[in-house]
Amino acid sequence: MDDYTTESLANPAEAAIEAAGLRVEQREMPQLVRLVSRRMPADRESVAEALCQVRRKPWTGRLLDLANRFGESWVRRADAEAAAGRVTDPEIGDEGLREELREVVAARLRAAGATPEAALEAIASELLEATGHLLPADRHATLAQQVAHAHGMDRAATAGFVAAAIRAED
């Protein structure tokens, strides 16, 4: 609770939050107090779950921002929301968030087609329909890599798949 201090803790929920020893920002406190009040008596785990709930919306935005920075236009808001919803550590960092997102996106890429080729074609077509243009070659290669990984291809097979995807796109 580095960012939140009070002279006296006005209610049991605030006391439980303080006792949990988690870093809580002042702007998070009102919603966190309401959520913890519903979970009373609240232990550290209950406070951590509530804090994760408070942070899901900001995490979703952060994940979308990171996906955008990495040029991953195939990442949907629903993917980011699902990834944020999986988080159980309220103090997770960007890399942990990205790992959750990778797992969610991998599941969607597996579901997009029975084979890596079919999945890549489905996602690329979906993006073309949504944006009206093809992915740049480097982004297409990144998507192909993620599809290969999602479908469990080993390193050598992934390299071959990505090279074939780039040739087909050219």
PDB file of N, CA, C and O in Angstrom, residues 94-138:
ATOM      1  N   ASP A  94       4.630  -6.360 -17.295  1.00  0.00           N
ATOM      2  CA  ASP A  94       4.313  -6.427 -18.719  1.00  0.00           C
ATOM      3  C   ASP A  94       4.622  -7.782 -19.334  1.00  0.00           C
ATOM      4  O   ASP A  94       3.850  -8.286 -20.143  1.00  0.00           O
ATOM      5  N   GLU A  95       5.752  -8.382 -18.967  1.00  0.00           N
ATOM      6  CA  GLU A  95       6.098  -9.676 -19.568  1.00  0.00           C
ATOM      7  C   GLU A  95       5.103 -10.755 -19.169  1.00  0.00           C
ATOM      8  O   GLU A  95       4.710 -11.587 -19.984  1.00  0.00           O
ATOM      9  N   GLY A  96       4.677 -10.735 -17.921  1.00  0.00           N
ATOM     10  CA  GLY A  96       3.662 -11.682 -17.479  1.00  0.00           C
ATOM     11  C   GLY A  96       2.339 -11.462 -18.201  1.00  0.00           C
ATOM     12  O   GLY A  96       1.665 -12.424 -18.596  1.00  0.00           O
ATOM     13  N   LEU A  97       1.968 -10.205 -18.379  1.00  0.00           N
ATOM     14  CA  LEU A  97       0.752  -9.899 -19.131  1.00  0.00           C
ATOM     15  C   LEU A  97       0.869 -10.390 -20.568  1.00  0.00           C
ATOM     16  O   LEU A  97      -0.060 -10.989 -21.119  1.00  0.00           O
ATOM     17  N   ARG A  98       2.027 -10.144 -21.183  1.00  0.00           N
ATOM     18  CA  ARG A  98       2.234 -10.595 -22.569  1.00  0.00           C
ATOM     19  C   ARG A  98       2.143 -12.114 -22.673  1.00  0.00           C
ATOM     20  O   ARG A  98       1.626 -12.638 -23.653  1.00  0.00           O
ATOM     21  N   GLU A  99       2.651 -12.810 -21.674  1.00  0.00           N
ATOM     22  CA  GLU A  99       2.575 -14.277 -21.690  1.00  0.00           C
ATOM     23  C   GLU A  99       1.120 -14.734 -21.634  1.00  0.00           C
ATOM     24  O   GLU A  99       0.725 -15.659 -22.354  1.00  0.00           O
ATOM     25  N   GLU A 100       0.323 -14.111 -20.793  1.00  0.00           N
ATOM     26  CA  GLU A 100      -1.108 -14.452 -20.740  1.00  0.00           C
ATOM     27  C   GLU A 100      -1.755 -14.192 -22.100  1.00  0.00           C
ATOM     28  O   GLU A 100      -2.553 -15.002 -22.579  1.00  0.00           O
ATOM     29  N   LEU A 101      -1.413 -13.060 -22.718  1.00  0.00           N
ATOM     30  CA  LEU A 101      -1.972 -12.731 -24.029  1.00  0.00           C
ATOM     31  C   LEU A 101      -1.522 -13.742 -25.078  1.00  0.00           C
ATOM     32  O   LEU A 101      -2.325 -14.179 -25.908  1.00  0.00           O
ATOM     33  N   ARG A 102      -0.246 -14.132 -25.031  1.00  0.00           N
ATOM     34  CA  ARG A 102       0.251 -15.128 -25.995  1.00  0.00           C
ATOM     35  C   ARG A 102      -0.555 -16.417 -25.901  1.00  0.00           C
ATOM     36  O   ARG A 102      -0.893 -17.025 -26.920  1.00  0.00           O
ATOM     37  N   GLU A 103      -0.868 -16.839 -24.683  1.00  0.00           N
ATOM     38  CA  GLU A 103      -1.631 -18.081 -24.508  1.00  0.00           C
ATOM     39  C   GLU A 103      -3.047 -17.954 -25.051  1.00  0.00           C
ATOM     40  O   GLU A 103      -3.557 -18.872 -25.692  1.00  0.00           O
ATOM     41  N   VAL A 104      -3.688 -16.823 -24.798  1.00  0.00           N
ATOM     42  CA  VAL A 104      -5.048 -16.605 -25.297  1.00  0.00           C
ATOM     43  C   VAL A 104      -5.051 -16.551 -26.826  1.00  0.00           C
ATOM     44  O   VAL A 104      -5.883 -17.188 -27.475  1.00  0.00           O
ATOM     45  N   VAL A 105      -4.122 -15.802 -27.388  1.00  0.00           N
ATOM     46  CA  VAL A 105      -4.054 -15.676 -28.847  1.00  0.00           C
ATOM     47  C   VAL A 105      -3.705 -17.027 -29.476  1.00  0.00           C
ATOM     48  O   VAL A 105      -4.274 -17.408 -30.505  1.00  0.00           O
ATOM     49  N   ALA A 106      -2.808 -17.776 -28.853  1.00  0.00           N
ATOM     50  CA  ALA A 106      -2.447 -19.099 -29.382  1.00  0.00           C
ATOM     51  C   ALA A 106      -3.672 -20.008 -29.451  1.00  0.00           C
ATOM     52  O   ALA A 106      -3.863 -20.730 -30.438  1.00  0.00           O
ATOM     53  N   ALA A 107      -4.511 -19.964 -28.438  1.00  0.00           N
ATOM     54  CA  ALA A 107      -5.727 -20.786 -28.456  1.00  0.00           C
ATOM     55  C   ALA A 107      -6.640 -20.372 -29.619  1.00  0.00           C
ATOM     56  O   ALA A 107      -7.202 -21.224 -30.313  1.00  0.00           O
ATOM     57  N   ARG A 108      -6.752 -19.071 -29.858  1.00  0.00           N
ATOM     58  CA  ARG A 108      -7.575 -18.595 -30.977  1.00  0.00           C
ATOM     59  C   ARG A 108      -6.955 -18.991 -32.308  1.00  0.00           C
ATOM     60  O   ARG A 108      -7.668 -19.374 -33.244  1.00  0.00           O
ATOM     61  N   LEU A 109      -5.627 -18.921 -32.412  1.00  0.00           N
ATOM     62  CA  LEU A 109      -4.962 -19.300 -33.661  1.00  0.00           C
ATOM     63  C   LEU A 109      -5.100 -20.794 -33.932  1.00  0.00           C
ATOM     64  O   LEU A 109      -5.248 -21.200 -35.092  1.00  0.00           O
ATOM     65  N   ARG A 110      -5.066 -21.590 -32.883  1.00  0.00           N
ATOM     66  CA  ARG A 110      -5.294 -23.040 -33.061  1.00  0.00           C
ATOM     67  C   ARG A 110      -6.718 -23.300 -33.538  1.00  0.00           C
ATOM     68  O   ARG A 110      -6.956 -24.156 -34.387  1.00  0.00           O
ATOM     69  N   ALA A 111      -7.652 -22.563 -32.991  1.00  0.00           N
ATOM     70  CA  ALA A 111      -9.056 -22.753 -33.346  1.00  0.00           C
ATOM     71  C   ALA A 111      -9.385 -22.213 -34.736  1.00  0.00           C
ATOM     72  O   ALA A 111     -10.415 -22.586 -35.312  1.00  0.00           O
ATOM     73  N   ALA A 112      -8.530 -21.378 -35.287  1.00  0.00           N
ATOM     74  CA  ALA A 112      -8.791 -20.746 -36.588  1.00  0.00           C
ATOM     75  C   ALA A 112      -8.666 -21.710 -37.752  1.00  0.00           C
ATOM     76  O   ALA A 112      -9.177 -21.438 -38.838  1.00  0.00           O
ATOM     77  N   GLY A 113      -7.986 -22.816 -37.548  1.00  0.00           N
ATOM     78  CA  GLY A 113      -7.814 -23.778 -38.637  1.00  0.00           C
ATOM     79  C   GLY A 113      -7.223 -25.071 -38.134  1.00  0.00           C
ATOM     80  O   GLY A 113      -6.447 -25.073 -37.181  1.00  0.00           O
ATOM     81  N   ALA A 114      -7.571 -26.162 -38.788  1.00  0.00           N
ATOM     82  CA  ALA A 114      -7.089 -27.487 -38.379  1.00  0.00           C
ATOM     83  C   ALA A 114      -5.591 -27.645 -38.609  1.00  0.00           C
ATOM     84  O   ALA A 114      -4.938 -28.423 -37.924  1.00  0.00           O
ATOM     85  N   THR A 115      -5.066 -26.902 -39.558  1.00  0.00           N
ATOM     86  CA  THR A 115      -3.634 -26.957 -39.848  1.00  0.00           C
ATOM     87  C   THR A 115      -3.076 -25.538 -39.712  1.00  0.00           C
ATOM     88  O   THR A 115      -3.838 -24.560 -39.797  1.00  0.00           O
ATOM     89  N   PRO A 116      -1.765 -25.403 -39.545  1.00  0.00           N
ATOM     90  CA  PRO A 116      -1.183 -24.064 -39.503  1.00  0.00           C
ATOM     91  C   PRO A 116      -1.482 -23.260 -40.772  1.00  0.00           C
ATOM     92  O   PRO A 116      -1.783 -22.065 -40.697  1.00  0.00           O
ATOM     93  N   GLU A 117      -1.444 -23.920 -41.906  1.00  0.00           N
ATOM     94  CA  GLU A 117      -1.714 -23.238 -43.176  1.00  0.00           C
ATOM     95  C   GLU A 117      -3.141 -22.685 -43.196  1.00  0.00           C
ATOM     96  O   GLU A 117      -3.360 -21.531 -43.589  1.00  0.00           O
ATOM     97  N   ALA A 118      -4.097 -23.499 -42.768  1.00  0.00           N
ATOM     98  CA  ALA A 118      -5.499 -23.071 -42.756  1.00  0.00           C
ATOM     99  C   ALA A 118      -5.711 -21.940 -41.755  1.00  0.00           C
ATOM    100  O   ALA A 118      -6.452 -20.982 -42.033  1.00  0.00           O
ATOM    101  N   ALA A 119      -5.070 -22.050 -40.621  1.00  0.00           N
ATOM    102  CA  ALA A 119      -5.208 -21.005 -39.596  1.00  0.00           C
ATOM    103  C   ALA A 119      -4.614 -19.684 -40.087  1.00  0.00           C
ATOM    104  O   ALA A 119      -5.230 -18.621 -39.922  1.00  0.00           O
ATOM    105  N   LEU A 120      -3.435 -19.735 -40.690  1.00  0.00           N
ATOM    106  CA  LEU A 120      -2.802 -18.526 -41.205  1.00  0.00           C
ATOM    107  C   LEU A 120      -3.678 -17.880 -42.271  1.00  0.00           C
ATOM    108  O   LEU A 120      -3.889 -16.665 -42.258  1.00  0.00           O
ATOM    109  N   GLU A 121      -4.203 -18.688 -43.164  1.00  0.00           N
ATOM    110  CA  GLU A 121      -5.079 -18.175 -44.226  1.00  0.00           C
ATOM    111  C   GLU A 121      -6.328 -17.536 -43.620  1.00  0.00           C
ATOM    112  O   GLU A 121      -6.737 -16.450 -44.042  1.00  0.00           O
ATOM    113  N   ALA A 122      -6.920 -18.170 -42.629  1.00  0.00           N
ATOM    114  CA  ALA A 122      -8.144 -17.640 -42.011  1.00  0.00           C
ATOM    115  C   ALA A 122      -7.889 -16.302 -41.324  1.00  0.00           C
ATOM    116  O   ALA A 122      -8.660 -15.349 -41.495  1.00  0.00           O
ATOM    117  N   ILE A 123      -6.808 -16.223 -40.558  1.00  0.00           N
ATOM    118  CA  ILE A 123      -6.512 -14.983 -39.832  1.00  0.00           C
ATOM    119  C   ILE A 123      -6.118 -13.872 -40.808  1.00  0.00           C
ATOM    120  O   ILE A 123      -6.566 -12.729 -40.673  1.00  0.00           O
ATOM    121  N   ALA A 124      -5.302 -14.201 -41.804  1.00  0.00           N
ATOM    122  CA  ALA A 124      -4.900 -13.196 -42.798  1.00  0.00           C
ATOM    123  C   ALA A 124      -6.119 -12.684 -43.564  1.00  0.00           C
ATOM    124  O   ALA A 124      -6.233 -11.475 -43.815  1.00  0.00           O
ATOM    125  N   SER A 125      -7.036 -13.566 -43.914  1.00  0.00           N
ATOM    126  CA  SER A 125      -8.261 -13.158 -44.620  1.00  0.00           C
ATOM    127  C   SER A 125      -9.126 -12.274 -43.734  1.00  0.00           C
ATOM    128  O   SER A 125      -9.695 -11.275 -44.194  1.00  0.00           O
ATOM    129  N   GLU A 126      -9.227 -12.637 -42.476  1.00  0.00           N
ATOM    130  CA  GLU A 126      -9.992 -11.854 -41.507  1.00  0.00           C
ATOM    131  C   GLU A 126      -9.422 -10.433 -41.398  1.00  0.00           C
ATOM    132  O   GLU A 126     -10.169  -9.452 -41.383  1.00  0.00           O
ATOM    133  N   LEU A 127      -8.096 -10.341 -41.341  1.00  0.00           N
ATOM    134  CA  LEU A 127      -7.448  -9.027 -41.247  1.00  0.00           C
ATOM    135  C   LEU A 127      -7.638  -8.219 -42.530  1.00  0.00           C
ATOM    136  O   LEU A 127      -7.875  -7.011 -42.480  1.00  0.00           O
ATOM    137  N   LEU A 128      -7.548  -8.877 -43.667  1.00  0.00           N
ATOM    138  CA  LEU A 128      -7.756  -8.193 -44.949  1.00  0.00           C
ATOM    139  C   LEU A 128      -9.173  -7.637 -45.016  1.00  0.00           C
ATOM    140  O   LEU A 128      -9.380  -6.484 -45.412  1.00  0.00           O
ATOM    141  N   GLU A 129     -10.130  -8.435 -44.603  1.00  0.00           N
ATOM    142  CA  GLU A 129     -11.525  -7.993 -44.621  1.00  0.00           C
ATOM    143  C   GLU A 129     -11.741  -6.822 -43.655  1.00  0.00           C
ATOM    144  O   GLU A 129     -12.457  -5.874 -43.963  1.00  0.00           O
ATOM    145  N   ALA A 130     -11.110  -6.877 -42.492  1.00  0.00           N
ATOM    146  CA  ALA A 130     -11.300  -5.831 -41.474  1.00  0.00           C
ATOM    147  C   ALA A 130     -10.601  -4.528 -41.836  1.00  0.00           C
ATOM    148  O   ALA A 130     -11.116  -3.445 -41.545  1.00  0.00           O
ATOM    149  N   THR A 131      -9.417  -4.630 -42.457  1.00  0.00           N
ATOM    150  CA  THR A 131      -8.615  -3.423 -42.696  1.00  0.00           C
ATOM    151  C   THR A 131      -8.601  -2.977 -44.151  1.00  0.00           C
ATOM    152  O   THR A 131      -8.261  -1.825 -44.433  1.00  0.00           O
ATOM    153  N   GLY A 132      -8.874  -3.901 -45.054  1.00  0.00           N
ATOM    154  CA  GLY A 132      -8.838  -3.554 -46.473  1.00  0.00           C
ATOM    155  C   GLY A 132      -7.463  -3.637 -47.101  1.00  0.00           C
ATOM    156  O   GLY A 132      -7.293  -3.293 -48.257  1.00  0.00           O
ATOM    157  N   HIS A 133      -6.469  -4.088 -46.328  1.00  0.00           N
ATOM    158  CA  HIS A 133      -5.128  -4.249 -46.911  1.00  0.00           C
ATOM    159  C   HIS A 133      -4.418  -5.448 -46.279  1.00  0.00           C
ATOM    160  O   HIS A 133      -4.761  -5.896 -45.197  1.00  0.00           O
ATOM    161  N   LEU A 134      -3.418  -5.930 -47.013  1.00  0.00           N
ATOM    162  CA  LEU A 134      -2.624  -7.067 -46.537  1.00  0.00           C
ATOM    163  C   LEU A 134      -1.658  -6.616 -45.455  1.00  0.00           C
ATOM    164  O   LEU A 134      -1.272  -5.443 -45.398  1.00  0.00           O
ATOM    165  N   LEU A 135      -1.255  -7.556 -44.630  1.00  0.00           N
ATOM    166  CA  LEU A 135      -0.224  -7.270 -43.630  1.00  0.00           C
ATOM    167  C   LEU A 135       1.100  -7.007 -44.331  1.00  0.00           C
ATOM    168  O   LEU A 135       1.410  -7.671 -45.338  1.00  0.00           O
ATOM    169  N   PRO A 136       1.914  -6.092 -43.815  1.00  0.00           N
ATOM    170  CA  PRO A 136       3.281  -5.954 -44.343  1.00  0.00           C
ATOM    171  C   PRO A 136       4.024  -7.285 -44.155  1.00  0.00           C
ATOM    172  O   PRO A 136       3.685  -8.080 -43.273  1.00  0.00           O
ATOM    173  N   ALA A 137       5.031  -7.515 -44.958  1.00  0.00           N
ATOM    174  CA  ALA A 137       5.749  -8.797 -44.953  1.00  0.00           C
ATOM    175  C   ALA A 137       6.278  -9.175 -43.570  1.00  0.00           C
ATOM    176  O   ALA A 137       6.166 -10.330 -43.152  1.00  0.00           O
ATOM    177  N   ASP A 138       6.849  -8.220 -42.840  1.00  0.00           N
ATOM    178  CA  ASP A 138       7.392  -8.556 -41.524  1.00  0.00           C
ATOM    179  C   ASP A 138       6.293  -8.935 -40.534  1.00  0.00           C
ATOM    180  O   ASP A 138       6.455  -9.832 -39.722  1.00  0.00           O
TER     181      ASP A 138
END
